[in-house]
Coordinates of C-alpha atoms and ligand atoms in Angstrom, one line a residue:
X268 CA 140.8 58.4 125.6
X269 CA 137.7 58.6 123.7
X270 CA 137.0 55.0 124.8
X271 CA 137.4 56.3 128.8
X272 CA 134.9 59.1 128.2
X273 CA 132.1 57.2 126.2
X274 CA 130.3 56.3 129.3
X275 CA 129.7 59.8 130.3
X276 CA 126.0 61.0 129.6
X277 CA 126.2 63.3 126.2
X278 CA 126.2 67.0 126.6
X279 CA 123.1 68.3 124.6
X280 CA 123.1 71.6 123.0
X281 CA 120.3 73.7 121.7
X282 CA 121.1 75.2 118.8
X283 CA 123.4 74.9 116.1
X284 CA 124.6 78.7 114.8
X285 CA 127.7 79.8 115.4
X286 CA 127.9 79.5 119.5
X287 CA 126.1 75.8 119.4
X288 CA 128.4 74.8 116.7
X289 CA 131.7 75.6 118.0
X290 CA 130.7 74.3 122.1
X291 CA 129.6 71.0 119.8
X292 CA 133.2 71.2 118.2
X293 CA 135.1 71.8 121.5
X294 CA 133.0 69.1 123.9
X295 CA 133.7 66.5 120.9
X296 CA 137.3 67.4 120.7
X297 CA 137.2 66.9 124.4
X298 CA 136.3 63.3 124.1
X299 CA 132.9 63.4 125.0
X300 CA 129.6 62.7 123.3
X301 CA 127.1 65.4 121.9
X302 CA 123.8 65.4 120.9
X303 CA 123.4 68.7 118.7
X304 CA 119.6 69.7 118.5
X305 CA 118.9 71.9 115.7
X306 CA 115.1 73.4 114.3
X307 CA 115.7 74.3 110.9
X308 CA 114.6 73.1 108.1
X309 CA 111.4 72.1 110.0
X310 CA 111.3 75.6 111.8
X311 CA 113.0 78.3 110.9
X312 CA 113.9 81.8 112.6
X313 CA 113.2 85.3 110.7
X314 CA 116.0 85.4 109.1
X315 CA 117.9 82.3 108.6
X316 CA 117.1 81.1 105.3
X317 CA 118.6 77.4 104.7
X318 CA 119.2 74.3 106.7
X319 CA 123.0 74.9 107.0
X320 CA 124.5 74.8 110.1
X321 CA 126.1 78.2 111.2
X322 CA 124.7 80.3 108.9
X323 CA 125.5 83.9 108.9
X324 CA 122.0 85.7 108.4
X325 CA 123.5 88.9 107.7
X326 CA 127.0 90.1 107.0
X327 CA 129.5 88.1 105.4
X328 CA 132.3 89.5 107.5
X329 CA 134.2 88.3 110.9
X330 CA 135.6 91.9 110.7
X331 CA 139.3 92.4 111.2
X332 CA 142.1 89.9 111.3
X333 CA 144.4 92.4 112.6
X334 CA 145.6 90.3 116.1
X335 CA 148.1 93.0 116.8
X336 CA 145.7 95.9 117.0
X337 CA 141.9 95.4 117.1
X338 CA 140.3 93.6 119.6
X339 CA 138.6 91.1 117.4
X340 CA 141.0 90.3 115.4
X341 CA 142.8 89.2 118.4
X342 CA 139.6 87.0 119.0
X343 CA 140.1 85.3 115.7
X344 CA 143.7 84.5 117.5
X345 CA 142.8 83.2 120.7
X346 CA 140.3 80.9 118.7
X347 CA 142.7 79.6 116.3
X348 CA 144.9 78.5 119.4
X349 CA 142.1 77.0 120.7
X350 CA 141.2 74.8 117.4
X351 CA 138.5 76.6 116.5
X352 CA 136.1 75.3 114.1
X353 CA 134.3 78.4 113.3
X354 CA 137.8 79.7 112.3
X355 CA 138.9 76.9 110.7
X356 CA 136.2 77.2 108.2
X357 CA 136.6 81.1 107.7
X358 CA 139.7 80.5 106.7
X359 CA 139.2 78.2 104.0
X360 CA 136.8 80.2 102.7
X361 CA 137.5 83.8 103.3
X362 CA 137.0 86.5 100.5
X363 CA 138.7 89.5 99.7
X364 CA 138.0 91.9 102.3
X365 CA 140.7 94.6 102.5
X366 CA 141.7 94.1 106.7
X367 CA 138.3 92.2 107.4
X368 CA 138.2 88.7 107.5
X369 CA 135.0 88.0 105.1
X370 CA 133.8 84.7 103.9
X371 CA 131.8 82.8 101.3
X372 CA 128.6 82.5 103.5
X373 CA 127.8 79.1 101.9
X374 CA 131.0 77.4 101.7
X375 CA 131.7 78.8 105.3
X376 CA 128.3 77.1 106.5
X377 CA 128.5 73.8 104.4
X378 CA 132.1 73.1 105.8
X379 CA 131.1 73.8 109.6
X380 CA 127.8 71.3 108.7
X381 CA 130.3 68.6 107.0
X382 CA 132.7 68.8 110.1
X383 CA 130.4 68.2 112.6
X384 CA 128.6 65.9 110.7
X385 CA 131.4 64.0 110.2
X386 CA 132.0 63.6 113.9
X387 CA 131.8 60.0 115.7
X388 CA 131.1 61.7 118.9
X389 CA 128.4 63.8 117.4
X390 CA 124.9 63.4 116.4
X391 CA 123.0 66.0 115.0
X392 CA 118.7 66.4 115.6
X393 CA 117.1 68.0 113.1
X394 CA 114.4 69.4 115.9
X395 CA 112.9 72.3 118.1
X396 CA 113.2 71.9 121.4
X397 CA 110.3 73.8 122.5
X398 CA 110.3 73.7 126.4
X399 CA 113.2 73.6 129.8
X400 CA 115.0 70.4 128.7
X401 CA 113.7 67.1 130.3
X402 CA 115.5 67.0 133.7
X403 CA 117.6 64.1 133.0
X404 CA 119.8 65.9 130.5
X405 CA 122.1 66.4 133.3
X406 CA 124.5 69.1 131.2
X407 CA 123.4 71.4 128.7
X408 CA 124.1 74.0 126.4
X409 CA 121.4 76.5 124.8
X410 CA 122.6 78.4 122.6
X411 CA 119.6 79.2 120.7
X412 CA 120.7 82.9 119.8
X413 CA 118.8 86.3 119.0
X414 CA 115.8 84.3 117.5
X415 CA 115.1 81.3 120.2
X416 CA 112.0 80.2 119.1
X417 CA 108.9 81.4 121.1
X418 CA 108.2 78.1 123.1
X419 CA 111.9 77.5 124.2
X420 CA 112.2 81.5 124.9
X421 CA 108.9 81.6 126.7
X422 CA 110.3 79.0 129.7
X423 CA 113.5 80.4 129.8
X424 CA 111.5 83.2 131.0
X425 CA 109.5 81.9 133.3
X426 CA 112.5 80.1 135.0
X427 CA 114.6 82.6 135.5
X428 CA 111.7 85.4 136.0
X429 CA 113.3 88.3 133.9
X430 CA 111.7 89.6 131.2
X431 CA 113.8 89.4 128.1
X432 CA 115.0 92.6 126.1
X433 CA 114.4 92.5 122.6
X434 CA 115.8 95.5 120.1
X435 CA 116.5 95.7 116.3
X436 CA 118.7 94.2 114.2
X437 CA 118.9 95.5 110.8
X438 CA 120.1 93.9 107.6
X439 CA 122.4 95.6 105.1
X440 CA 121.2 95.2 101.2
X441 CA 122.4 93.2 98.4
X442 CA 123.4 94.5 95.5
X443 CA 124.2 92.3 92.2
X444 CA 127.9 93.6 90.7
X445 CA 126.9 93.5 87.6
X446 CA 123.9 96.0 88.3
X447 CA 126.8 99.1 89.6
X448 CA 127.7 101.5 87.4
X449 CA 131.9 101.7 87.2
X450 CA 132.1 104.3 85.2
X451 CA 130.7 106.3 88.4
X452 CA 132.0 103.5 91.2
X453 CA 135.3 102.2 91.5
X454 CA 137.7 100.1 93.2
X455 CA 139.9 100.4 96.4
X456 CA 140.2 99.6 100.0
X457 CA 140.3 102.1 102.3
X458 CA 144.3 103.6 102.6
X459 CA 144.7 100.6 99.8
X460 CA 144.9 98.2 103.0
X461 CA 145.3 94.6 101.9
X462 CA 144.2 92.3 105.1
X463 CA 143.6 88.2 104.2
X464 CA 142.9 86.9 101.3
X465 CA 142.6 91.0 99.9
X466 CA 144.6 93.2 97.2
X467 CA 144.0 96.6 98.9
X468 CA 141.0 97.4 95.8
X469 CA 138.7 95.6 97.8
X470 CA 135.5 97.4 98.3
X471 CA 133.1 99.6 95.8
X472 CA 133.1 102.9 96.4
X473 CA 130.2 105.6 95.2
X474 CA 130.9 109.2 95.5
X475 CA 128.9 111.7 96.3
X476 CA 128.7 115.6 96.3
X477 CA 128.0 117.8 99.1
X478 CA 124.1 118.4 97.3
X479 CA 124.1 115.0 96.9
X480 CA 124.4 114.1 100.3
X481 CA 122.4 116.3 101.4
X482 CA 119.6 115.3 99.1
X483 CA 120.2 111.5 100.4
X484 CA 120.5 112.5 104.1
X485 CA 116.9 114.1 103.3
X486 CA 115.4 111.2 101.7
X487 CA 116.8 108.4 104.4
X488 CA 114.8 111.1 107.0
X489 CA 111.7 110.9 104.8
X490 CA 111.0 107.6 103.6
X491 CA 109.0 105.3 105.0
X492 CA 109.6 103.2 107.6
X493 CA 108.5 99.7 108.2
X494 CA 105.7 99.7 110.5
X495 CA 105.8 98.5 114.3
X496 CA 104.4 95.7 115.6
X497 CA 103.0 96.3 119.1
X498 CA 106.0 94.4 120.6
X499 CA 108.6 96.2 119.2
X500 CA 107.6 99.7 119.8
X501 CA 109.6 101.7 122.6
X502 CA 112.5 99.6 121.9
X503 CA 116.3 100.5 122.2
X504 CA 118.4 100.3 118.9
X505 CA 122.0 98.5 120.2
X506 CA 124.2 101.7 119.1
X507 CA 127.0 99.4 117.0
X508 CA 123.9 98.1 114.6
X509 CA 121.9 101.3 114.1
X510 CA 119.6 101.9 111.3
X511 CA 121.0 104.3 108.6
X512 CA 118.2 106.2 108.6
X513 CA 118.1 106.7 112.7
X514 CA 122.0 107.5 112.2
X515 CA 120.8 110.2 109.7
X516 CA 118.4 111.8 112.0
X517 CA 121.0 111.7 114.7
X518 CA 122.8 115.0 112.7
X519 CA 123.5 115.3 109.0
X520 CA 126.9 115.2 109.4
X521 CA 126.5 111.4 111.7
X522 CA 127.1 109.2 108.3
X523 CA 129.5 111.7 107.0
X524 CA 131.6 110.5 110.2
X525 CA 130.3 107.1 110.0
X526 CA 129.9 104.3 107.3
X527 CA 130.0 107.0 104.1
X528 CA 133.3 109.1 105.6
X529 CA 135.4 109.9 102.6
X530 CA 138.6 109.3 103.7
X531 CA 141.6 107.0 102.5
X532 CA 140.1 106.9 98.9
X533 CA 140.5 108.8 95.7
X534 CA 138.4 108.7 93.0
X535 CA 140.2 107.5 89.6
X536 CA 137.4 108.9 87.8
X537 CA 137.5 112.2 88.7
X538 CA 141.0 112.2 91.1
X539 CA 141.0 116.2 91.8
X540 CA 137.4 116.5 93.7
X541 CA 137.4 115.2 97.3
X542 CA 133.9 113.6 97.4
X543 CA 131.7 114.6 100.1
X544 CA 131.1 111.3 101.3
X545 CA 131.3 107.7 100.0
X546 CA 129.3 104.6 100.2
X547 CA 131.0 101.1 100.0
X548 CA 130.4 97.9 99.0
X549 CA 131.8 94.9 100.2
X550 CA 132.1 91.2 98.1
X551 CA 129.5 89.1 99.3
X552 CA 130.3 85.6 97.6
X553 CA 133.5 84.0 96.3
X554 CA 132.2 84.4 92.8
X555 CA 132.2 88.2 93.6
X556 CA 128.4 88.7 92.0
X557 CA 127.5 89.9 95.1
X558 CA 127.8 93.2 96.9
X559 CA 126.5 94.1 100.3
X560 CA 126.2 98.1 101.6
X561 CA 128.2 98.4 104.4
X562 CA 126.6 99.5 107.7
X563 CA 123.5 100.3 105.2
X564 CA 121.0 98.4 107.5
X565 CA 117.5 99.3 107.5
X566 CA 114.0 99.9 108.1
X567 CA 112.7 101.9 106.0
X568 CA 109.9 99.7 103.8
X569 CA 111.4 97.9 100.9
X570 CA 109.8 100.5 98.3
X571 CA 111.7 103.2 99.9
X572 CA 114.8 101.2 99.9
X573 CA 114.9 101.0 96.2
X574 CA 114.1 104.2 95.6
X575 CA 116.4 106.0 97.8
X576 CA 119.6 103.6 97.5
X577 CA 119.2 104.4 93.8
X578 CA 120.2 108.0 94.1
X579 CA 123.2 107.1 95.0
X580 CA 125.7 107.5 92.4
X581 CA 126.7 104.6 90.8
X582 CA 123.5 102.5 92.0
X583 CA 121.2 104.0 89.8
X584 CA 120.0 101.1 88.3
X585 CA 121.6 98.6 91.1
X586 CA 119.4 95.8 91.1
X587 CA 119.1 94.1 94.5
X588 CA 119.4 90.0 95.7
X589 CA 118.4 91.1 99.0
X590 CA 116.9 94.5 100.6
X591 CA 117.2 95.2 104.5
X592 CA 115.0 94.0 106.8
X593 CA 114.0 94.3 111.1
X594 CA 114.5 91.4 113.4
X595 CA 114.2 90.9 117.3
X596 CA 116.9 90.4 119.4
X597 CA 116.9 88.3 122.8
X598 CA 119.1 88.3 125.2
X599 CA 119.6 87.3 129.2
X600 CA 120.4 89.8 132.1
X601 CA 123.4 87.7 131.8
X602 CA 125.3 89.4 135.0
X603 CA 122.6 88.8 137.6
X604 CA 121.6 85.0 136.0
X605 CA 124.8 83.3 135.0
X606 CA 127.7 82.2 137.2
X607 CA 131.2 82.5 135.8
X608 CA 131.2 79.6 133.9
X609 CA 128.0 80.6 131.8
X610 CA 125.7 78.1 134.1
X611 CA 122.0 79.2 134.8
X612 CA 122.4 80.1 138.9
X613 CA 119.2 78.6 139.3
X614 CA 119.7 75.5 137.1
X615 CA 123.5 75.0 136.6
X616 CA 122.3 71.9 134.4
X617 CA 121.5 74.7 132.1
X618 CA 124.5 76.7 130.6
X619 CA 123.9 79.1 127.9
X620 CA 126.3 80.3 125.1
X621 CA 126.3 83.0 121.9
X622 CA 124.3 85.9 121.8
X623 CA 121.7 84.7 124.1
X624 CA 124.4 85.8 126.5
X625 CA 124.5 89.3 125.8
X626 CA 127.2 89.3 123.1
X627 CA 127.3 90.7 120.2
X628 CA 128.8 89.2 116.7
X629 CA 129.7 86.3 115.0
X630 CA 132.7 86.2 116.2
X631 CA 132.1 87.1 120.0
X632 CA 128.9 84.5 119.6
X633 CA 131.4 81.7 118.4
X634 CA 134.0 82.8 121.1
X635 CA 131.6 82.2 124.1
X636 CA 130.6 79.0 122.3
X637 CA 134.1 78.1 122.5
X638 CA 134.1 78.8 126.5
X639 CA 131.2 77.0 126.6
X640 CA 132.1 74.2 125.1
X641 CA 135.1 73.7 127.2
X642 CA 133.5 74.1 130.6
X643 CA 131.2 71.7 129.5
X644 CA 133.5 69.5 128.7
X645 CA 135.1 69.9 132.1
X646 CA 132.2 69.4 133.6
X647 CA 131.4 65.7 132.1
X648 CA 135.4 64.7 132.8
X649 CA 134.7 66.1 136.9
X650 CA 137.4 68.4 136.3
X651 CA 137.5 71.7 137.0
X652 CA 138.7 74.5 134.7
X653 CA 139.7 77.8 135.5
X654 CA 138.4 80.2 132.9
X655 CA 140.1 81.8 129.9
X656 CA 142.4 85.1 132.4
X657 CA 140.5 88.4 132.2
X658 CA 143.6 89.8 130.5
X659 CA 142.5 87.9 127.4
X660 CA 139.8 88.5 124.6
X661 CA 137.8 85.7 125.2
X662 CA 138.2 86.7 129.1
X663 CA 137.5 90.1 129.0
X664 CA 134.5 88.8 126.6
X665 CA 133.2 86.4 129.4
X666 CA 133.6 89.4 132.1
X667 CA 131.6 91.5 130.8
X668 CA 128.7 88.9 130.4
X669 CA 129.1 86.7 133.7
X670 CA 130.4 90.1 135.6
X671 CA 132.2 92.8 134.1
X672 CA 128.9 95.1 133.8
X673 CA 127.6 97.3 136.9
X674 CA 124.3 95.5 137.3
X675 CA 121.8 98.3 138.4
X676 CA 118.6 96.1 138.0
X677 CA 117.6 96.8 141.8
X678 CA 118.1 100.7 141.3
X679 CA 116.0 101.0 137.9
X680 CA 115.8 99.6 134.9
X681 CA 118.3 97.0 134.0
X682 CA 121.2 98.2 131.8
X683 CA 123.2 95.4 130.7
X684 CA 123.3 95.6 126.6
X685 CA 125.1 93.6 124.6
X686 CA 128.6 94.0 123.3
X687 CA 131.2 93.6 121.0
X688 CA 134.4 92.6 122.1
X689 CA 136.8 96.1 122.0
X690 CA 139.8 97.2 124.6
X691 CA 137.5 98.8 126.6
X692 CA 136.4 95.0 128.3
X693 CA 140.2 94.6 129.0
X694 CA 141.9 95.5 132.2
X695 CA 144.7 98.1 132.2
X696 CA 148.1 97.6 131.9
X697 CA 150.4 97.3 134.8
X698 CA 152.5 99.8 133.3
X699 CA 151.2 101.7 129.5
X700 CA 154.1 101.7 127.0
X701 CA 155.5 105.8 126.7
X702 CA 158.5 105.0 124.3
X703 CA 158.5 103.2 121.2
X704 CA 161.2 100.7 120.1
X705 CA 163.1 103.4 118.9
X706 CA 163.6 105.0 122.1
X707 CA 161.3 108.3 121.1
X708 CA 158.7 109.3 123.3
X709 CA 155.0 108.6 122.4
X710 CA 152.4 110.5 121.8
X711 CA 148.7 111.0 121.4
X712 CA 147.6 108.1 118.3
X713 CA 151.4 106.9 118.7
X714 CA 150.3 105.8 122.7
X715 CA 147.0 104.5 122.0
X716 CA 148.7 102.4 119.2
X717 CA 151.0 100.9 121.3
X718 CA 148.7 100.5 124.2
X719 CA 146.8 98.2 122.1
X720 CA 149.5 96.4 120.6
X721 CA 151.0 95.9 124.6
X722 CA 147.1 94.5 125.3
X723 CA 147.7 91.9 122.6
X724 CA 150.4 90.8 123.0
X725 CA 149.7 90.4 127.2
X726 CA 146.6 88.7 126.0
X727 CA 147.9 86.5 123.5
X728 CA 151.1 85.2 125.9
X729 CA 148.5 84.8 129.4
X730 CA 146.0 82.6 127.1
X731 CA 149.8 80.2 126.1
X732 CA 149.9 80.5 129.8
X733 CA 146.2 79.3 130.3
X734 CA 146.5 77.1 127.8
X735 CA 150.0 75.6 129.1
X736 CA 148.6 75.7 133.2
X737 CA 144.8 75.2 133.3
X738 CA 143.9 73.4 130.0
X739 CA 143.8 70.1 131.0
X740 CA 140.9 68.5 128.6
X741 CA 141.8 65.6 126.0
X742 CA 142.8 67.1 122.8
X743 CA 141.8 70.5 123.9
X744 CA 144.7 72.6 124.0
Ligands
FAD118 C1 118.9 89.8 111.7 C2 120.3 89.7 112.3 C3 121.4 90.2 111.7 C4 122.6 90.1 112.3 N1 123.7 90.5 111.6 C5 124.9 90.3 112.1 C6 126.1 90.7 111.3 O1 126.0 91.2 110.2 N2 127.3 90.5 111.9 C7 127.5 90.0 113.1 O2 128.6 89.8 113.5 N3 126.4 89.6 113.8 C8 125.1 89.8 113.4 N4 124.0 89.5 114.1 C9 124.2 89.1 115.5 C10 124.6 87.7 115.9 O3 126.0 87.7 116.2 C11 124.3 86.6 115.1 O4 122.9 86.5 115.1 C12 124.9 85.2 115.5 O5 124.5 84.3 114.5 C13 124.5 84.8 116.9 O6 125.0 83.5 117.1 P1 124.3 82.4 118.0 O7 124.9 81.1 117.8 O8 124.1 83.0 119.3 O9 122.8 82.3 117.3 P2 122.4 81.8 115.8 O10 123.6 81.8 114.9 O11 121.2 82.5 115.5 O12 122.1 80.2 116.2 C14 121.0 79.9 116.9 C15 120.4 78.6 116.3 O13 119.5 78.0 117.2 C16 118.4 77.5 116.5 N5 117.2 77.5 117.4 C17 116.5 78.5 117.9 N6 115.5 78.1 118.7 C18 115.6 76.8 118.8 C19 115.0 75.7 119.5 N7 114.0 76.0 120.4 N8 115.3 74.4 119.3 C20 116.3 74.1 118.4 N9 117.0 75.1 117.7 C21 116.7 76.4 117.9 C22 118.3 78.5 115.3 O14 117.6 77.9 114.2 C23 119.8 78.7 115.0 O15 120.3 77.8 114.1 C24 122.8 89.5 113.6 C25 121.6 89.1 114.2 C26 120.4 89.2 113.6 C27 119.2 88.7 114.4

């Protein structure tokens, strides 16, 4: 097979994060040849900080690996069927996480880099392509994420003549393990949850008391912030990555409710007082030195950051490998430019994948990779493929970027924002579950549960289905 298909002009791709590496993965596993163009080492983004293919700039976690009921752990399914390499390599290198899916950020990079690599039908370029891509690349995938380089970013632009929305990003800290203080911190996963790879005493937790809180709310509210650049100003946060100190002046209960909310933990130390609220760490490396604040990302000015992360109890004298930082986001008006199949209507030579798309996440920036890479694929073979059924994650994922969103770019300013994959992207059930298994009605958390549980498992049997009826690439399926 590989033989019949080594005639066929290579598909290039832009880009080699997590969307360019899994379309490179999928179009090779297809038979067909790839040329992979990556700019690090010789230029490098913000935030990426080695030559590693698929590095994770920020968080080290694909979140949960619950298939049955969360939306992304169902993801993480629909990928594995799909021989996902972005999975595959999570896997091997995941980290105790209590339900998330986390990962040693090296090992996970180095073994998606040795993979494709490895590849006869790839060849990787270490180099920026900084323009449109010379005309006789006949199909191509840019997938140059949140940080495309200037040049490449800048004719995108004028091709497809929509401004691009940038907003923030904001990196969580670092914390080294051996800095926290566990005679104040301790131990456990929230409700004791074990998930892969975990022992339900995952996470680090630091209590605090009501004055406490208080006193940090304060602090988050008055430290200073990392100056604007002129660009930036008047720019909308993406609500799932907010700054904790804009989630602070939201309302002073907002954290309370939010990444510090005391519940489904108890304090060995001192087991009879409830704290107030609760700030967790999560293992950051396999060797478990590292720690990283979860949902603690950040402007405020890396003085500040110091000063005020060491009130919290536990941290006083946490020293940090990394301290938050501010990044630009970029993103298409995906709904109005791409067709179904993730081609540029104007230039359907030109397909684009991962969070240049308007998703948001790893995971969801691997997924669309994966999509990518298969239509791609079809599209060097002369096949055509119907994509992934809208009753699916990585279809209700693709909806909402080539589709899915009420586009009201004529009647105002454009509101298309990117998005996590979550139930909400997913059509309705025919009919929603009201009785359990045991025959007892359902009610309120009882019916969403099982709601959810009915989604997945309806999306995890339609993609068999897809996979079974429409799937028809070498090796693919
Ligand atoms: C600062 C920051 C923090 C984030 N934190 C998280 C997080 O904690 N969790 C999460 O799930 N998501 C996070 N995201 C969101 C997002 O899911 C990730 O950025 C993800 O890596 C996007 O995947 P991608 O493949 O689209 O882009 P990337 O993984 O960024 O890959 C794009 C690649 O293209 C290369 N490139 C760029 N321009 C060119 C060019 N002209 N020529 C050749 N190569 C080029 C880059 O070097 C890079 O390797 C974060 C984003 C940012 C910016």
């Amino acid at each position: 097979m590989i033989s019949a298909v080594l005639t066929t002009q290579p598909v290039h791709i832009i880009g080699a994060g997590l969307a360019g590496s899994e379309a490179a993965w999928q179009v090779a596993r297809a038979g067909i040849r790839v040329v992979l163009h990556e700019m690090r080492p010789d230029r490098m983004t913000q935030a990426h900080k080695t030559d590693g293919l698929a590095e994770l700039v920020c968080s080290n976690s694909f979140r949960s690996d619950d298939a049955a009921n969360n939306a992304v752990g169902l993801l993480h399914a629909e990928m594995r069927k799909l021989g996902s390499l972005v999975m595959r390599a999570a896997d091997v290198n995941q980290v105790p996480a209590g339900g998330a899916l986390a990962v040693d950020r090296d090992g996970f990079s180095a073994a998606v880099t040795k993979a494709l690599a490895e590849h006869p039908l790839i060849e990787i370029r270490r180099e920026e392509i900084g323009g449109l891509p010379p005309e006789d690349w006949g199909n191509v995938i840019i997938a140059t994420g949140p940080l495309t380089s200037a040049p490449l970013a800048e004719a995108i632009r004028a091709l497809t003549d929509e401004s691009a929305l940038a907003f923030f990003d904001a990196i969580a800290p670092i914390v080294h393990r051996d800095s926290i203080d566990m005679s104040v911190a301790w131990f456990q996963s929230r409700y004791d949850k074990a998930g892969p790879g975990g022992s339900g005493a995952d996470y680090l937790n630091c209590p605090m008391t009501r004055e406490q809180y208080d006193a940090f709310v304060d602090a988050l509210i008055e430290g200073e912030k990392v100056d604007f650049k002129d660009w930036e100003r008047d720019t909308p946060y993406f609500d799932g990555c907010l700054p904790i100190e804009v989630m602070a002046e939201r309302g002073r209960e907002t954290l309370r409710h939010g990444p510090m909310k005391p519940v489904g933990l108890t304090n060995p130390h001192n087991p009879l007082v409830k704290p107030y609220a609760i700030v967790q760490l999560r293992q950051d490396n396999k060797l478990g030195t590292l720690f990283n604040m979860v949902g603690f990302q950040t402007k405020l000015n890396y003085g500040a950051q110091q000063r005020v992360f060491r009130t919290i109890p536990g941290l006083e004298n946490a020293e940090f490998a990394r301290l938050g930082g501010l990044h630009r986001n970029t993103f298409l008006n995906s709904p109005k430019l791409l067709d179904p199949q993730l081609r540029l209507r104007a230039a359907p030579r030109l397909r684009f994948a991962g969070q240049m798309t308007g998703c948001e996440g790893y995971v969801e920036s691997a997924g669309i990779g994966l999509v990518a890479g298969l239509c791609a694929a079809a599209d060097a073979l002369g096949q055509a493929l119907a994509t992934p059924p809208p009753t699916t994650a990585l279809g209700a994922l693709l909806g909402h970027i080539t589709g899915g969103h009420i586009e009201t770019i004529d009647a105002g300013p454009r509101s298309f924002q990117p998005m996590n994959i979550n139930f909400g992207l997913f059509p309705p059930l025919a009919t929603a579950p009201t009785h359990g298994p045991d025959g007892k009605k359902l009610r309120g958390p009882e019916k969403s549960v099982a709601k959810k549980q009915a989604l997945s498992a309806r999306a995890l049997a339609d993609l068999d289905g897809w996979i079974g009826d429409s799937l028809k690439l070498p090796a693919a399926a």
